[in-house]
Amino acid sequence: MDGQLRRLALSAAFSPDSARLGRALRELNPDRDDLLRFVPRLSAGGQARLLRDPGVLTPVRDSLAAHGWRWLALGDDDYPPLLADLDDAPGVLAVRGDPAALAAPQL
């Protein structure tokens, strides 16, 4: 399973509690760790089924990717470094365009 699908599944499963996902990503890596290791970190309203079968999101990922969207997880090389410094940094960002623009100082 590709990393973009894994990031989309994590984002959807943890939504709207992206800061909780951010805290989990400080210890787990979406590329190395089984997504099921994230399940105990979900809030009561989390969507564990998406982590058990992220393939259900393949059509969504493909459709959004065709329009230039991609997902950056906390810890990825392209994740904005200033945002990553926050204690409650979002776990996954949906980005359209060049993610390098996010590394520049922002207001």
CSV table of N, CA and C in Angstrom, one decimal:
chain,number,residue,atom,x,y,z
A,1,MET,N,0.8,-1.2,0.0
A,1,MET,CA,0.0,0.0,0.0
A,1,MET,C,0.9,1.2,0.0
A,2,ASP,N,0.5,2.2,-0.8
A,2,ASP,CA,1.4,3.4,-0.9
A,2,ASP,C,1.2,4.3,0.2
A,3,GLY,N,2.3,5.1,0.5
A,3,GLY,CA,2.3,6.1,1.6
A,3,GLY,C,1.2,7.1,1.5
A,4,GLN,N,0.8,7.5,0.4
A,4,GLN,CA,-0.3,8.5,0.3
A,4,GLN,C,-1.6,7.9,0.8
A,5,LEU,N,-1.9,6.7,0.4
A,5,LEU,CA,-3.1,6.0,0.9
A,5,LEU,C,-3.1,5.9,2.4
A,6,ARG,N,-1.9,5.5,3.0
A,6,ARG,CA,-1.8,5.4,4.4
A,6,ARG,C,-2.0,6.7,5.1
A,7,ARG,N,-1.5,7.8,4.6
A,7,ARG,CA,-1.7,9.1,5.2
A,7,ARG,C,-3.1,9.6,5.1
A,8,LEU,N,-3.8,9.3,4.0
A,8,LEU,CA,-5.2,9.7,3.8
A,8,LEU,C,-6.0,8.9,4.8
A,9,ALA,N,-5.7,7.6,5.0
A,9,ALA,CA,-6.5,6.8,5.9
A,9,ALA,C,-6.3,7.3,7.4
A,10,LEU,N,-5.1,7.7,7.7
A,10,LEU,CA,-4.8,8.2,9.1
A,10,LEU,C,-5.6,9.5,9.3
A,11,SER,N,-5.5,10.4,8.3
A,11,SER,CA,-6.2,11.7,8.3
A,11,SER,C,-7.7,11.5,8.5
A,12,ALA,N,-8.3,10.6,7.8
A,12,ALA,CA,-9.7,10.3,7.8
A,12,ALA,C,-10.1,9.7,9.2
A,13,ALA,N,-9.3,8.7,9.6
A,13,ALA,CA,-9.6,8.0,10.8
A,13,ALA,C,-9.5,8.9,12.1
A,14,PHE,N,-8.6,9.8,12.1
A,14,PHE,CA,-8.4,10.7,13.2
A,14,PHE,C,-9.2,12.0,13.2
A,15,SER,N,-9.8,12.3,12.0
A,15,SER,CA,-10.6,13.5,11.8
A,15,SER,C,-11.7,13.5,12.8
A,16,PRO,N,-11.9,14.7,13.5
A,16,PRO,CA,-11.3,16.0,13.4
A,16,PRO,C,-10.2,16.2,14.3
A,17,ASP,N,-9.7,15.1,15.0
A,17,ASP,CA,-8.7,15.3,16.0
A,17,ASP,C,-7.2,15.1,15.5
A,18,SER,N,-6.8,16.0,14.6
A,18,SER,CA,-5.5,15.9,13.9
A,18,SER,C,-4.4,16.1,14.9
A,19,ALA,N,-4.6,16.8,16.0
A,19,ALA,CA,-3.5,17.0,17.0
A,19,ALA,C,-3.2,15.7,17.7
A,20,ARG,N,-4.3,14.9,17.9
A,20,ARG,CA,-4.1,13.5,18.5
A,20,ARG,C,-3.2,12.7,17.6
A,21,LEU,N,-3.5,12.7,16.3
A,21,LEU,CA,-2.7,12.0,15.3
A,21,LEU,C,-1.3,12.5,15.3
A,22,GLY,N,-1.1,13.8,15.4
A,22,GLY,CA,0.2,14.4,15.5
A,22,GLY,C,1.0,13.8,16.6
A,23,ARG,N,0.4,13.7,17.8
A,23,ARG,CA,1.1,13.1,18.9
A,23,ARG,C,1.5,11.7,18.7
A,24,ALA,N,0.6,10.9,18.0
A,24,ALA,CA,0.9,9.5,17.7
A,24,ALA,C,2.1,9.4,16.7
A,25,LEU,N,2.1,10.4,15.8
A,25,LEU,CA,3.2,10.3,14.7
A,25,LEU,C,4.5,10.7,15.3
A,26,ARG,N,4.6,11.3,16.5
A,26,ARG,CA,5.9,11.5,17.1
A,26,ARG,C,6.5,10.2,17.6
A,27,GLU,N,5.7,9.2,17.7
A,27,GLU,CA,6.2,7.9,18.2
A,27,GLU,C,6.1,6.8,17.1
A,28,LEU,N,5.2,6.9,16.2
A,28,LEU,CA,5.0,5.9,15.1
A,28,LEU,C,5.2,6.5,13.7
A,29,ASN,N,5.6,5.7,12.8
A,29,ASN,CA,5.8,6.2,11.4
A,29,ASN,C,4.9,5.5,10.5
A,30,PRO,N,4.1,6.3,9.7
A,30,PRO,CA,3.1,5.6,8.8
A,30,PRO,C,3.7,4.8,7.7
A,31,ASP,N,5.0,4.9,7.4
A,31,ASP,CA,5.6,4.1,6.4
A,31,ASP,C,6.2,2.8,7.0
A,32,ARG,N,6.5,2.8,8.2
A,32,ARG,CA,7.2,1.6,8.8
A,32,ARG,C,6.2,0.8,9.7
A,33,ASP,N,5.3,1.5,10.4
A,33,ASP,CA,4.5,0.8,11.4
A,33,ASP,C,3.2,0.4,10.8
A,34,ASP,N,2.6,-0.7,11.2
A,34,ASP,CA,1.3,-1.2,10.8
A,34,ASP,C,0.3,-0.2,11.3
A,35,LEU,N,-0.6,0.2,10.4
A,35,LEU,CA,-1.7,1.2,10.8
A,35,LEU,C,-2.5,0.7,12.0
A,36,LEU,N,-2.6,-0.5,12.2
A,36,LEU,CA,-3.3,-1.0,13.4
A,36,LEU,C,-2.7,-0.6,14.7
A,37,ARG,N,-1.4,-0.2,14.7
A,37,ARG,CA,-0.8,0.3,15.9
A,37,ARG,C,-1.3,1.7,16.3
A,38,PHE,N,-2.0,2.4,15.3
A,38,PHE,CA,-2.6,3.7,15.6
A,38,PHE,C,-4.0,3.6,16.3
A,39,VAL,N,-4.6,2.4,16.1
A,39,VAL,CA,-6.0,2.3,16.6
A,39,VAL,C,-6.1,2.6,18.1
A,40,PRO,N,-5.3,2.1,19.0
A,40,PRO,CA,-5.5,2.5,20.4
A,40,PRO,C,-5.4,4.0,20.7
A,41,ARG,N,-4.8,4.8,19.8
A,41,ARG,CA,-4.6,6.2,20.0
A,41,ARG,C,-5.8,7.0,19.4
A,42,LEU,N,-6.8,6.3,18.8
A,42,LEU,CA,-7.9,7.0,18.3
A,42,LEU,C,-8.8,7.5,19.4
A,43,SER,N,-9.5,8.6,19.2
A,43,SER,CA,-10.5,9.0,20.2
A,43,SER,C,-11.7,8.1,20.0
A,44,ALA,N,-12.7,8.2,20.9
A,44,ALA,CA,-13.9,7.4,20.9
A,44,ALA,C,-14.6,7.5,19.6
A,45,GLY,N,-14.6,8.6,18.9
A,45,GLY,CA,-15.3,8.8,17.6
A,45,GLY,C,-14.4,8.4,16.4
A,46,GLY,N,-13.2,7.9,16.6
A,46,GLY,CA,-12.3,7.6,15.5
A,46,GLY,C,-12.8,6.5,14.6
A,47,GLN,N,-12.3,6.5,13.4
A,47,GLN,CA,-12.8,5.5,12.4
A,47,GLN,C,-11.8,4.4,12.3
A,48,ALA,N,-11.7,3.5,13.2
A,48,ALA,CA,-10.7,2.4,13.2
A,48,ALA,C,-10.9,1.5,12.0
A,49,ARG,N,-12.1,1.4,11.4
A,49,ARG,CA,-12.3,0.6,10.2
A,49,ARG,C,-11.4,1.1,9.1
A,50,LEU,N,-11.1,2.4,9.0
A,50,LEU,CA,-10.3,2.9,7.9
A,50,LEU,C,-8.8,2.5,8.1
A,51,LEU,N,-8.4,2.2,9.3
A,51,LEU,CA,-7.1,1.7,9.5
A,51,LEU,C,-7.0,0.2,9.3
A,52,ARG,N,-8.1,-0.5,9.5
A,52,ARG,CA,-8.1,-1.9,9.2
A,52,ARG,C,-8.2,-2.2,7.7
A,53,ASP,N,-8.8,-1.3,6.9
A,53,ASP,CA,-9.0,-1.6,5.5
A,53,ASP,C,-8.9,-0.2,4.8
A,54,PRO,N,-7.7,0.4,4.7
A,54,PRO,CA,-7.5,1.7,4.1
A,54,PRO,C,-7.8,1.6,2.6
A,55,GLY,N,-7.8,0.4,2.0
A,55,GLY,CA,-8.0,0.3,0.6
A,55,GLY,C,-9.4,0.8,0.1
A,56,VAL,N,-10.3,0.9,1.1
A,56,VAL,CA,-11.6,1.5,0.7
A,56,VAL,C,-11.5,3.0,0.3
A,57,LEU,N,-10.4,3.6,0.6
A,57,LEU,CA,-10.2,5.0,0.3
A,57,LEU,C,-9.4,5.2,-1.0
A,58,THR,N,-9.1,4.1,-1.7
A,58,THR,CA,-8.3,4.2,-2.9
A,58,THR,C,-9.0,5.0,-4.0
A,59,PRO,N,-10.3,4.9,-4.2
A,59,PRO,CA,-10.9,5.8,-5.2
A,59,PRO,C,-10.9,7.3,-4.8
A,60,VAL,N,-11.0,7.5,-3.6
A,60,VAL,CA,-10.9,8.9,-3.1
A,60,VAL,C,-9.5,9.5,-3.3
A,61,ARG,N,-8.5,8.7,-2.9
A,61,ARG,CA,-7.1,9.1,-3.1
A,61,ARG,C,-6.8,9.3,-4.5
A,62,ASP,N,-7.2,8.4,-5.4
A,62,ASP,CA,-7.0,8.6,-6.8
A,62,ASP,C,-7.6,9.8,-7.4
A,63,SER,N,-8.9,10.1,-7.0
A,63,SER,CA,-9.6,11.2,-7.5
A,63,SER,C,-8.9,12.5,-7.1
A,64,LEU,N,-8.6,12.6,-5.8
A,64,LEU,CA,-7.9,13.8,-5.3
A,64,LEU,C,-6.5,14.0,-5.9
A,65,ALA,N,-5.8,12.9,-6.0
A,65,ALA,CA,-4.4,12.9,-6.6
A,65,ALA,C,-4.5,13.4,-8.0
A,66,ALA,N,-5.5,13.1,-8.7
A,66,ALA,CA,-5.6,13.5,-10.1
A,66,ALA,C,-5.8,15.0,-10.2
A,67,HIS,N,-6.2,15.6,-9.1
A,67,HIS,CA,-6.4,17.1,-9.0
A,67,HIS,C,-5.3,17.8,-8.3
A,68,GLY,N,-4.2,17.0,-8.1
A,68,GLY,CA,-3.0,17.6,-7.5
A,68,GLY,C,-2.8,17.6,-6.0
A,69,TRP,N,-3.7,16.9,-5.3
A,69,TRP,CA,-3.6,16.8,-3.8
A,69,TRP,C,-2.7,15.7,-3.4
A,70,ARG,N,-2.0,16.0,-2.3
A,70,ARG,CA,-1.2,14.9,-1.6
A,70,ARG,C,-1.2,15.2,-0.1
A,71,TRP,N,-0.7,14.2,0.6
A,71,TRP,CA,-0.8,14.3,2.1
A,71,TRP,C,0.6,14.2,2.7
A,72,LEU,N,0.8,15.1,3.6
A,72,LEU,CA,2.1,15.1,4.3
A,72,LEU,C,1.9,14.8,5.8
A,73,ALA,N,2.6,13.8,6.3
A,73,ALA,CA,2.4,13.4,7.7
A,73,ALA,C,3.6,14.1,8.5
A,74,LEU,N,3.2,14.4,9.8
A,74,LEU,CA,4.2,14.9,10.7
A,74,LEU,C,5.4,13.9,10.7
A,75,GLY,N,6.6,14.4,10.4
A,75,GLY,CA,7.8,13.6,10.3
A,75,GLY,C,8.3,13.4,8.9
A,76,ASP,N,7.4,13.7,7.9
A,76,ASP,CA,7.8,13.6,6.5
A,76,ASP,C,8.8,14.8,6.2
A,77,ASP,N,9.7,14.5,5.3
A,77,ASP,CA,10.7,15.6,4.9
A,77,ASP,C,10.1,16.9,4.5
A,78,ASP,N,8.9,16.8,3.8
A,78,ASP,CA,8.2,18.0,3.3
A,78,ASP,C,7.3,18.7,4.3
A,79,TYR,N,7.1,18.1,5.4
A,79,TYR,CA,6.2,18.7,6.4
A,79,TYR,C,6.9,20.0,6.9
A,80,PRO,N,6.1,21.1,7.0
A,80,PRO,CA,6.6,22.4,7.4
A,80,PRO,C,7.3,22.4,8.7
A,81,PRO,N,8.6,22.7,8.8
A,81,PRO,CA,9.4,22.6,10.0
A,81,PRO,C,8.9,23.4,11.2
A,82,LEU,N,8.4,24.7,10.9
A,82,LEU,CA,7.9,25.5,11.9
A,82,LEU,C,6.6,25.0,12.5
A,83,LEU,N,5.8,24.4,11.7
A,83,LEU,CA,4.5,23.8,12.2
A,83,LEU,C,4.8,22.5,13.0
A,84,ALA,N,5.8,21.8,12.6
A,84,ALA,CA,6.2,20.6,13.3
A,84,ALA,C,6.7,20.9,14.7
A,85,ASP,N,7.1,22.1,15.0
A,85,ASP,CA,7.6,22.4,16.3
A,85,ASP,C,6.5,22.6,17.3
A,86,LEU,N,5.3,22.8,16.9
A,86,LEU,CA,4.1,23.0,17.8
A,86,LEU,C,3.8,21.7,18.5
A,87,ASP,N,3.5,21.8,19.8
A,87,ASP,CA,3.1,20.6,20.6
A,87,ASP,C,1.8,20.0,20.0
A,88,ASP,N,0.9,20.7,19.4
A,88,ASP,CA,-0.3,20.2,18.9
A,88,ASP,C,-0.3,20.3,17.4
A,89,ALA,N,0.8,20.0,16.7
A,89,ALA,CA,0.9,20.1,15.3
A,89,ALA,C,-0.1,19.1,14.6
A,90,PRO,N,-0.7,19.5,13.5
A,90,PRO,CA,-1.6,18.6,12.8
A,90,PRO,C,-0.9,17.3,12.4
A,91,GLY,N,-1.5,16.2,12.5
A,91,GLY,CA,-0.8,14.9,12.1
A,91,GLY,C,-0.6,14.8,10.6
A,92,VAL,N,-1.6,15.2,9.8
A,92,VAL,CA,-1.5,15.1,8.4
A,92,VAL,C,-2.0,16.4,7.7
A,93,LEU,N,-1.3,16.9,6.7
A,93,LEU,CA,-1.8,18.1,6.0
A,93,LEU,C,-2.2,17.6,4.6
A,94,ALA,N,-3.3,18.1,4.1
A,94,ALA,CA,-3.6,18.0,2.7
A,94,ALA,C,-3.1,19.2,1.9
A,95,VAL,N,-2.3,18.9,0.9
A,95,VAL,CA,-1.6,20.0,0.2
A,95,VAL,C,-1.8,19.9,-1.3
A,96,ARG,N,-2.1,21.0,-1.9
A,96,ARG,CA,-2.2,21.1,-3.3
A,96,ARG,C,-1.2,22.1,-3.8
A,97,GLY,N,-0.3,21.7,-4.6
A,97,GLY,CA,0.7,22.6,-5.1
A,97,GLY,C,2.1,22.2,-4.5
A,98,ASP,N,3.0,23.1,-4.5
A,98,ASP,CA,4.4,22.9,-4.0
A,98,ASP,C,4.4,23.0,-2.5
A,99,PRO,N,4.7,21.8,-1.8
A,99,PRO,CA,4.8,21.9,-0.4
A,99,PRO,C,6.0,22.7,0.1
A,100,ALA,N,7.0,22.9,-0.7
A,100,ALA,CA,8.1,23.7,-0.3
A,100,ALA,C,7.7,25.1,0.1
A,101,ALA,N,6.6,25.6,-0.4
A,101,ALA,CA,6.1,27.0,0.0
A,101,ALA,C,5.7,27.0,1.5
A,102,LEU,N,5.4,25.8,2.0
A,102,LEU,CA,5.0,25.8,3.5
A,102,LEU,C,6.2,25.9,4.4
A,103,ALA,N,7.4,25.8,3.9
A,103,ALA,CA,8.6,25.9,4.7
A,103,ALA,C,8.9,27.4,5.0
A,104,ALA,N,8.4,28.3,4.2
A,104,ALA,CA,8.7,29.7,4.3
A,104,ALA,C,7.9,30.3,5.5
A,105,PRO,N,8.4,31.3,6.2
A,105,PRO,CA,7.7,31.9,7.3
A,105,PRO,C,6.3,32.3,6.8
A,106,GLN,N,5.3,32.0,7.7
A,106,GLN,CA,3.9,32.3,7.4
A,106,GLN,C,3.3,33.2,8.5
A,107,LEU,N,2.2,33.8,8.2
A,107,LEU,CA,1.5,34.6,9.2
A,107,LEU,C,0.5,33.8,9.9
